[in-house]
PDB file of C-alpha atoms in Angstrom:
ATOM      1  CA  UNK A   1     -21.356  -4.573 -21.171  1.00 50.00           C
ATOM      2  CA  UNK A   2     -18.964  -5.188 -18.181  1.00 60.00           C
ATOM      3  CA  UNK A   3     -18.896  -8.978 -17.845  1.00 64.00           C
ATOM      4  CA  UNK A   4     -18.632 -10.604 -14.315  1.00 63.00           C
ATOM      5  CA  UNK A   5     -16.614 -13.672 -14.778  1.00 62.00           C
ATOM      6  CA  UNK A   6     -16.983 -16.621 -12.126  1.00 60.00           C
ATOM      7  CA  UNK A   7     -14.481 -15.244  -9.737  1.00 61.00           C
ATOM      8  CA  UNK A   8     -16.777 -12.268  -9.211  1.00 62.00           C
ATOM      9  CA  UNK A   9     -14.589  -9.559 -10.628  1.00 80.00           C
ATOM     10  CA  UNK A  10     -15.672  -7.605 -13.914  1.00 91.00           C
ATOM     11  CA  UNK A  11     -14.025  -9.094 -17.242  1.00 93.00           C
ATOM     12  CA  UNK A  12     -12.301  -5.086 -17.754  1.00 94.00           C
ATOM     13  CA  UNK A  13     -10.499  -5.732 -13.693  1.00 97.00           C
ATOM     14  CA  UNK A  14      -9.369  -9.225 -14.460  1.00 96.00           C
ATOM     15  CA  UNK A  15      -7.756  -7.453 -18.056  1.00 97.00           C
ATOM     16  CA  UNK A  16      -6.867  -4.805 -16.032  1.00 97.00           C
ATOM     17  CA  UNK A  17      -4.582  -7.293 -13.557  1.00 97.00           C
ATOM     18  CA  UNK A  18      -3.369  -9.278 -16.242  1.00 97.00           C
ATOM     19  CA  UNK A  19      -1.478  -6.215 -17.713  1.00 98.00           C
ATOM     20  CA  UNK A  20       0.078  -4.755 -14.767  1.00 98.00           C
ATOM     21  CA  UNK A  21       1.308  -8.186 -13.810  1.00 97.00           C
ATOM     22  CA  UNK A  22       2.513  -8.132 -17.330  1.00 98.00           C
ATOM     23  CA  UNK A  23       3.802  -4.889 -17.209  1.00 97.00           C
ATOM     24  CA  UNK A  24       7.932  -4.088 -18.430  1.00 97.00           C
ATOM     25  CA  UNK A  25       8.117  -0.974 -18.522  1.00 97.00           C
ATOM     26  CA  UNK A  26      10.488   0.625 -16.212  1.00 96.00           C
ATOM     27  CA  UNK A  27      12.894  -2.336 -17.837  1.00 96.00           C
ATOM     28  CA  UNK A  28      12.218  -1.812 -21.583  1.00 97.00           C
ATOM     29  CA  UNK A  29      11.082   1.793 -21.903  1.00 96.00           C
ATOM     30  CA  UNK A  30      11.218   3.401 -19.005  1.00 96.00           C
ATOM     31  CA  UNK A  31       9.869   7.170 -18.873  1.00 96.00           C
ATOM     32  CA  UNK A  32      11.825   8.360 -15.657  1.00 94.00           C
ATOM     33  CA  UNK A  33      15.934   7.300 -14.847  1.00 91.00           C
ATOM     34  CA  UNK A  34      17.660   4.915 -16.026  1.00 93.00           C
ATOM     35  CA  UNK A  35      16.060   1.161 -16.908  1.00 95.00           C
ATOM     36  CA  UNK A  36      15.768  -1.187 -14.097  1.00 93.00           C
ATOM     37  CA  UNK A  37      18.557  -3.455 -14.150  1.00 91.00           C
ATOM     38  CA  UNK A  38      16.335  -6.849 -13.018  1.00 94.00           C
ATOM     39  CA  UNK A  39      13.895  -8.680 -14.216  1.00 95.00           C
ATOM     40  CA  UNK A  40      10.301  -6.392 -13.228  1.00 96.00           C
ATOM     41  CA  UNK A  41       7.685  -8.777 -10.966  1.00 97.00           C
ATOM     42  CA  UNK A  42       4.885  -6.585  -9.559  1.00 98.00           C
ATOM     43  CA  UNK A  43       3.658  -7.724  -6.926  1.00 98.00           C
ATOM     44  CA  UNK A  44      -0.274  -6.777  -5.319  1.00 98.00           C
ATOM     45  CA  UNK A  45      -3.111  -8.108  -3.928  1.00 98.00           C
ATOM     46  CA  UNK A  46      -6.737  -6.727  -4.937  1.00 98.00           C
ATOM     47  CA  UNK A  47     -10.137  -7.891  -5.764  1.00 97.00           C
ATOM     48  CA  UNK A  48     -13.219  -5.675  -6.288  1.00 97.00           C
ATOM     49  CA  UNK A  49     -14.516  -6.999  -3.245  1.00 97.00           C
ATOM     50  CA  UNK A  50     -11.931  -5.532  -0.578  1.00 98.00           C
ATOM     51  CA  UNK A  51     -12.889  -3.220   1.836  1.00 98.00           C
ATOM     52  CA  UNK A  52      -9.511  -2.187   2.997  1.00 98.00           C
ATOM     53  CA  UNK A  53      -6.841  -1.115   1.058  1.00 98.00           C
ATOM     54  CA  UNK A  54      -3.004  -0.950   2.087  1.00 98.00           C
ATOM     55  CA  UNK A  55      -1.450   1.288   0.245  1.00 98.00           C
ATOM     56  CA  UNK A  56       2.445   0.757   0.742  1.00 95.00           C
ATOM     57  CA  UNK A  57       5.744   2.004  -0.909  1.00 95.00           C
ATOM     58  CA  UNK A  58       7.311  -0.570  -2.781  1.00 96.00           C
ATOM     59  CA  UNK A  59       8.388  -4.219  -2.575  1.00 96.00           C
ATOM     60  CA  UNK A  60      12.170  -5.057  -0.852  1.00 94.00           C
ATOM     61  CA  UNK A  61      14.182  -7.734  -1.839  1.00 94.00           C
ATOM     62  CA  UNK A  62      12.474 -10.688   0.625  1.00 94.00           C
ATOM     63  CA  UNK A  63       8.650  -9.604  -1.403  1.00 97.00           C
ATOM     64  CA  UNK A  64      10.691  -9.245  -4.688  1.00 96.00           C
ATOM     65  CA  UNK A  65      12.078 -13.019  -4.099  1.00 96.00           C
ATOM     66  CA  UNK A  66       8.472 -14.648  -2.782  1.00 97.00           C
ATOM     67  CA  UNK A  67       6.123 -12.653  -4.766  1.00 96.00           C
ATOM     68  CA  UNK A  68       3.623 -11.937  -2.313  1.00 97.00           C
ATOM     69  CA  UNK A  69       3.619  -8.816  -0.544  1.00 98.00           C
ATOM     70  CA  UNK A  70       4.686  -8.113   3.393  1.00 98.00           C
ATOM     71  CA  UNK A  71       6.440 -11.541   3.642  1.00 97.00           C
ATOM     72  CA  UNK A  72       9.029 -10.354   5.715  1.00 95.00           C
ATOM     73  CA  UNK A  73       9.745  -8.245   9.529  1.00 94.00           C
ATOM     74  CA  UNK A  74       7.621  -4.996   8.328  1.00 96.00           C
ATOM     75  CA  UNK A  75       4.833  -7.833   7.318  1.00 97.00           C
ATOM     76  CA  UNK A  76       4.737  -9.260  10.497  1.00 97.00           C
ATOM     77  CA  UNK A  77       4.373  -5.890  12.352  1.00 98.00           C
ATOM     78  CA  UNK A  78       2.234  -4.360  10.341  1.00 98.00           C
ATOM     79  CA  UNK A  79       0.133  -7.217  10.459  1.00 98.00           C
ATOM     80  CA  UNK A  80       0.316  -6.909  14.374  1.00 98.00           C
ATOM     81  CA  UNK A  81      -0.685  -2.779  14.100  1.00 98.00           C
ATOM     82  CA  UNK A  82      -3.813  -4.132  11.774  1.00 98.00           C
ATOM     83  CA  UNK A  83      -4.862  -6.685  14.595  1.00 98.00           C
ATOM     84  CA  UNK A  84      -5.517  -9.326  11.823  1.00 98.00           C
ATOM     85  CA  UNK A  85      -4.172 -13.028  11.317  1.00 98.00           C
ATOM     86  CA  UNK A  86      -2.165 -14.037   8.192  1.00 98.00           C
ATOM     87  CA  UNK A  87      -5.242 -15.451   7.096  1.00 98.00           C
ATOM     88  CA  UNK A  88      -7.196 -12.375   6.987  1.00 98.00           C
ATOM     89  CA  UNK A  89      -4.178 -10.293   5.912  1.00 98.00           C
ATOM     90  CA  UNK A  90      -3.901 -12.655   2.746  1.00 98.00           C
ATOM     91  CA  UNK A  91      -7.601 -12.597   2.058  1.00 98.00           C
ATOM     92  CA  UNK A  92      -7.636 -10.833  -1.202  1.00 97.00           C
ATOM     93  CA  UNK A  93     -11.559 -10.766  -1.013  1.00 97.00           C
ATOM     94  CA  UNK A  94     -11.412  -8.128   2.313  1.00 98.00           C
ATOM     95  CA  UNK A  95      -7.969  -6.812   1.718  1.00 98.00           C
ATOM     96  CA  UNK A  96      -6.462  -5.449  -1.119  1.00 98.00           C
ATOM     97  CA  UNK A  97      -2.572  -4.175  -0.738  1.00 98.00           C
ATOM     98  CA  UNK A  98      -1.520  -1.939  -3.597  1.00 98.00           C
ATOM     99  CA  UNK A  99       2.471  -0.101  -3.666  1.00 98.00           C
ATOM    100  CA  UNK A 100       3.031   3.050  -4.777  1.00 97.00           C
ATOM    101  CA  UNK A 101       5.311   1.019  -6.656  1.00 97.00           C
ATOM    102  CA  UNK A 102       4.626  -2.831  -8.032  1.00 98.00           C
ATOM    103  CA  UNK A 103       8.311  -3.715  -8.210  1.00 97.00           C
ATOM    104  CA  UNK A 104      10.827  -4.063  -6.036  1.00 97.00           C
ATOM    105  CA  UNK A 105      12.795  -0.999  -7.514  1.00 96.00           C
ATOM    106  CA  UNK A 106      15.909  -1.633  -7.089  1.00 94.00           C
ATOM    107  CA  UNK A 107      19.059  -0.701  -4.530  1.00 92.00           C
ATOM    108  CA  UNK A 108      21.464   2.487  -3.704  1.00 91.00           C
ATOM    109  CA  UNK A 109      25.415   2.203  -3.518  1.00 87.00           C
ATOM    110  CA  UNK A 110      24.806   1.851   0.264  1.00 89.00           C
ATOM    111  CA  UNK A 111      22.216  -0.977  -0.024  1.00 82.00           C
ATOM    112  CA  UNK A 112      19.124   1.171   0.776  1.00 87.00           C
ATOM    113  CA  UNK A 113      15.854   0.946  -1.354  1.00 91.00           C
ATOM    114  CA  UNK A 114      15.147   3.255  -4.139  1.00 93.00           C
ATOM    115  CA  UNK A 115      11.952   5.009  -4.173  1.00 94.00           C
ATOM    116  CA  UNK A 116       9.361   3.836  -6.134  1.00 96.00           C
ATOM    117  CA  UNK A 117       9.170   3.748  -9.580  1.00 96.00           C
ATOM    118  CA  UNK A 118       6.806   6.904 -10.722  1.00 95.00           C
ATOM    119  CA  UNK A 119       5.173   4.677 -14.210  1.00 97.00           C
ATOM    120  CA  UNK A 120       3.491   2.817 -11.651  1.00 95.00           C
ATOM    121  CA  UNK A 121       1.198   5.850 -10.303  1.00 94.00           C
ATOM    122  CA  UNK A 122       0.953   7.261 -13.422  1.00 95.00           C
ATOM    123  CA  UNK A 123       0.136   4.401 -15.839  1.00 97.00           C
ATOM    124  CA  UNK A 124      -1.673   2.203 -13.514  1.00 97.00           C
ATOM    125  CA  UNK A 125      -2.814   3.345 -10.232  1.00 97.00           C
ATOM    126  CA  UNK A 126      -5.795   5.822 -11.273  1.00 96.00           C
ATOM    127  CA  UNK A 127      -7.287   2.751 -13.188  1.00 96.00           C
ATOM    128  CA  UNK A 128      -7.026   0.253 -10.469  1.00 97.00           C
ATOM    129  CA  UNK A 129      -8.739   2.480  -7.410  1.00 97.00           C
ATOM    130  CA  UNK A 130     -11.356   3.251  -9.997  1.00 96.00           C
ATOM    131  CA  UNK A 131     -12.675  -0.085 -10.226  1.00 97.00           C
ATOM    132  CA  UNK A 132     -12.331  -0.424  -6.595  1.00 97.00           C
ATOM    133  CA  UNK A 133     -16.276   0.398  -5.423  1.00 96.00           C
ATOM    134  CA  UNK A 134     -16.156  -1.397  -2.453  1.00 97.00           C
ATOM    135  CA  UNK A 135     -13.315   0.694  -0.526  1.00 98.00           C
ATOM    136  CA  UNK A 136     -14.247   2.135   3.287  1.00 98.00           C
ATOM    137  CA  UNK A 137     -10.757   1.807   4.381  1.00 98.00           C
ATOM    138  CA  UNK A 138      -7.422   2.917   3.373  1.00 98.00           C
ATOM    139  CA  UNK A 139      -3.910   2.672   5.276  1.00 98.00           C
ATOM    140  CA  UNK A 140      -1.521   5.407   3.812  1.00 97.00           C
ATOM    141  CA  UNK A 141       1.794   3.954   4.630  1.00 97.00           C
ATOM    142  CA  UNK A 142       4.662   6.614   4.308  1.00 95.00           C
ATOM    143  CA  UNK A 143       5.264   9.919   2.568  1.00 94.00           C
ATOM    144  CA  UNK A 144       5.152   8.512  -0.969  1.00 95.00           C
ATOM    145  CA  UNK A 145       1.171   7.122  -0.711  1.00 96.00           C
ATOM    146  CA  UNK A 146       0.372   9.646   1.385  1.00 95.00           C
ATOM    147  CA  UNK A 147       1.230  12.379  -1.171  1.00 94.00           C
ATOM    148  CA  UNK A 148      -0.905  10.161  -3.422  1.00 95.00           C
ATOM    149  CA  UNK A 149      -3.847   9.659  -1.456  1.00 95.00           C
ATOM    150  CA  UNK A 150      -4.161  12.931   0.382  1.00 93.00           C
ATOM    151  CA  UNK A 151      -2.870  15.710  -0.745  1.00 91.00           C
ATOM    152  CA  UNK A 152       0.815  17.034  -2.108  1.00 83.00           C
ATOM    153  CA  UNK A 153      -0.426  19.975   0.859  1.00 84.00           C
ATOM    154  CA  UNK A 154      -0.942  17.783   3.293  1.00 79.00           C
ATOM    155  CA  UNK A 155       2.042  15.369   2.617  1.00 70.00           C
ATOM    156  CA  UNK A 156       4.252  18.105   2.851  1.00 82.00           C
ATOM    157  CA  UNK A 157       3.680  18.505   6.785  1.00 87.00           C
ATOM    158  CA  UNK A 158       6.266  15.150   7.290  1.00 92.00           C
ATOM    159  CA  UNK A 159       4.676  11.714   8.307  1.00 93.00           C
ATOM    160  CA  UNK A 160       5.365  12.272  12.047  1.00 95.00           C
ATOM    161  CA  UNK A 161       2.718  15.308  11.727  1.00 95.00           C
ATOM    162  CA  UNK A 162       0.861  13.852   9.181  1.00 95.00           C
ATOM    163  CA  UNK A 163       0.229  10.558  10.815  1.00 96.00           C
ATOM    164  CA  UNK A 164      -0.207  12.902  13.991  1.00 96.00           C
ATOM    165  CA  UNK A 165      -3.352  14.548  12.636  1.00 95.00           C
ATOM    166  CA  UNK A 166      -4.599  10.981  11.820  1.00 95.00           C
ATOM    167  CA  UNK A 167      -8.405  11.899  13.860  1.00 95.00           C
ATOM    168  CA  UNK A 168      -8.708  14.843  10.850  1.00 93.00           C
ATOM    169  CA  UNK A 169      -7.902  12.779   8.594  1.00 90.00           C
ATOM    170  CA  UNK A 170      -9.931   9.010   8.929  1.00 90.00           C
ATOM    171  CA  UNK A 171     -13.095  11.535   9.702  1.00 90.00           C
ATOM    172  CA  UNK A 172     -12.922  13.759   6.384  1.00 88.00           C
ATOM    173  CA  UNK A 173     -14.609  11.377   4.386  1.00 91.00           C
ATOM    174  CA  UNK A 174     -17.305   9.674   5.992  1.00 89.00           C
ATOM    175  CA  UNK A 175     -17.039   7.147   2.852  1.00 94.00           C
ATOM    176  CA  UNK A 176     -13.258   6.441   2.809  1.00 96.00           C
ATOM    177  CA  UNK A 177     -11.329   6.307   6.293  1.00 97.00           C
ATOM    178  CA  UNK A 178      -7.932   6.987   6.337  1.00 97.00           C
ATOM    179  CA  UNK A 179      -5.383   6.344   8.349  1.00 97.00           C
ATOM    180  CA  UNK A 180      -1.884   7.406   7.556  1.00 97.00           C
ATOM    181  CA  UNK A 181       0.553   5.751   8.831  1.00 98.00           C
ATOM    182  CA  UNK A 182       4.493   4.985   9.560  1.00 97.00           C
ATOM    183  CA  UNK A 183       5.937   2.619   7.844  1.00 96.00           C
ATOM    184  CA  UNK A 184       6.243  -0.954   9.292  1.00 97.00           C
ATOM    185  CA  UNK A 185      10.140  -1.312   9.135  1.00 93.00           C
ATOM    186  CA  UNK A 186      12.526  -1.913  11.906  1.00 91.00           C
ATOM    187  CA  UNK A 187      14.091   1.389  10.595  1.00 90.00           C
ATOM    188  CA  UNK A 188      11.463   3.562  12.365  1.00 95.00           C
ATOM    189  CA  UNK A 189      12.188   1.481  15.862  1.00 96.00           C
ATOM    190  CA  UNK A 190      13.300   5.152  16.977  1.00 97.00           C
ATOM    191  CA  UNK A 191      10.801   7.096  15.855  1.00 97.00           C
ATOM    192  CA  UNK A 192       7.970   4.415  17.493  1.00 97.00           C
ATOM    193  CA  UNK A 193      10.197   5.117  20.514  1.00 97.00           C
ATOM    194  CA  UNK A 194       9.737   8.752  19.941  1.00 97.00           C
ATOM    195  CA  UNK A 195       5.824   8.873  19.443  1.00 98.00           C
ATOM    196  CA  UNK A 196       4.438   6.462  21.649  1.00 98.00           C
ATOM    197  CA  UNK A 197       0.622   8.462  21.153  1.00 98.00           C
ATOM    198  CA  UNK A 198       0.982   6.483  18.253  1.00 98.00           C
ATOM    199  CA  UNK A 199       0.449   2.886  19.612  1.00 97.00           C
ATOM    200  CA  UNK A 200      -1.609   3.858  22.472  1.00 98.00           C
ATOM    201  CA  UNK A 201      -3.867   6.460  20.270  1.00 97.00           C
ATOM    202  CA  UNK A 202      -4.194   5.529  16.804  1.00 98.00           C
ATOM    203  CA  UNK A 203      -3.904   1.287  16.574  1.00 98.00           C
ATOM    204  CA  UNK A 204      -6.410   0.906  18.999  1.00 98.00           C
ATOM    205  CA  UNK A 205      -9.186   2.744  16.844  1.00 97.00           C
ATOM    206  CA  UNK A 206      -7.336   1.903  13.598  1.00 98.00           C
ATOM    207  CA  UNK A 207      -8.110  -1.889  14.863  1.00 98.00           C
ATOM    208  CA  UNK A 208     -11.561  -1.012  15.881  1.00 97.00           C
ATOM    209  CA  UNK A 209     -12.657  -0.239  12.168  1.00 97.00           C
ATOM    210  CA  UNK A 210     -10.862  -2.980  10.671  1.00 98.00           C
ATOM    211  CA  UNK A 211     -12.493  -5.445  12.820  1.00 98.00           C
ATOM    212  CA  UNK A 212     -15.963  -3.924  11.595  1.00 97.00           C
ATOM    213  CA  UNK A 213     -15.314  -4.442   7.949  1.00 97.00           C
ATOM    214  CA  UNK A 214     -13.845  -7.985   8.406  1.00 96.00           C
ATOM    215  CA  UNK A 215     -16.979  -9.415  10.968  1.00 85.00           C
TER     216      UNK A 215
END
């Protein structure tokens, strides 16, 4: 029997959190590369309840150092693409924001981001969306949840045409929306710059269907 504890969520989900907030692996026996070199603090947002799911990359340093995810620049535009407040961006019960990647990874020799760790998909992800039964919506931020999400086929197009057959995708599944999407950073200034269908086109529908599953 699947026990609903008083927070709503099933006994198994709120085990299920505990141990991937818990988790050490990629410090103390780590499957792929070489062990991370800080102290591991995943950092998501999820209840069963959510109806929208961000699916991101990985946290930077800022999320690493708050522990709560989009609390920097890419936060606040994202938040501004989604149409939402911070209060309905942090409401766990409509939103749920899961990273390819739980923890902030770690840094190259010229200070960018590595990509996120691979234990994370592989040990955890597959048994968090499946006890997600309330999901219409899912943002698909970049090529590493994209590739996830949709497809190794379709991922290999690029984002730019990826994100620019967004009507095919958010219609293929009359269950599941989704959007694919840039990511949020001040790094893709230029390529906003570039593809300005992408504001004018895609957020205002993208906005459309968020508002319905937050009214």
């Amino acid at each position: 029997m699947n026990k609903i504890m008083p927070n709503g969520q099933s006994k198994a989900f709120d085990l299920l959190l505990r141990d991937i907030r818990n988790c050490r692996v990629c410090r103390d026996e780590p499957r792929y590369g070489k062990p991370m070199d800080h102290e591991p603090r995943p950092v998501l947002q999820v209840s069963q309840t959510a109806s929208i799911c961000i699916a991101s990359q990985a946290p930077g340093t800022r999320v690493h150092e708050s522990g709560k995810p989009f609390t920097d620049a890419s936060g606040i535009r994202l938040r501004q693409w989604m149409g939402v407040s911070d209060d309905e961006f942090y409401d766990d019960s409509k939103i749920a924001i899961i990273p390819m990647g739980f923890c902030f990874p770690g840094q190259r020799a010229d200070g960018s981001d590595l990509p996120p760790r691979r234990e994370c998909r592989e040990i955890w992800r597959s048994q968090l969306f499946a006890r997600l039964p309330n999901l219409r919506l899912l943002l698909a931020i970049g090529g590493y949840a994209q590739r996830w999400h949709m497809g190794s086929d379709i991922a290999r197009q690029g984002v730019t045409e990826t994100v620019r057959s967004w009507r095919e995708h958010s219609c293929a599944d009359p269950a599941l929306r989704v959007y694919p999407l840039p990511h949020p950073s001040w790094h893709n200034n230029r390529w906003l710059t570039q593809n300005p269908w992408f504001e004018s086109e895609v957020l205002p529908q993208m906005r459309h269907d968020i508002r319905d599953l937050l009214i």
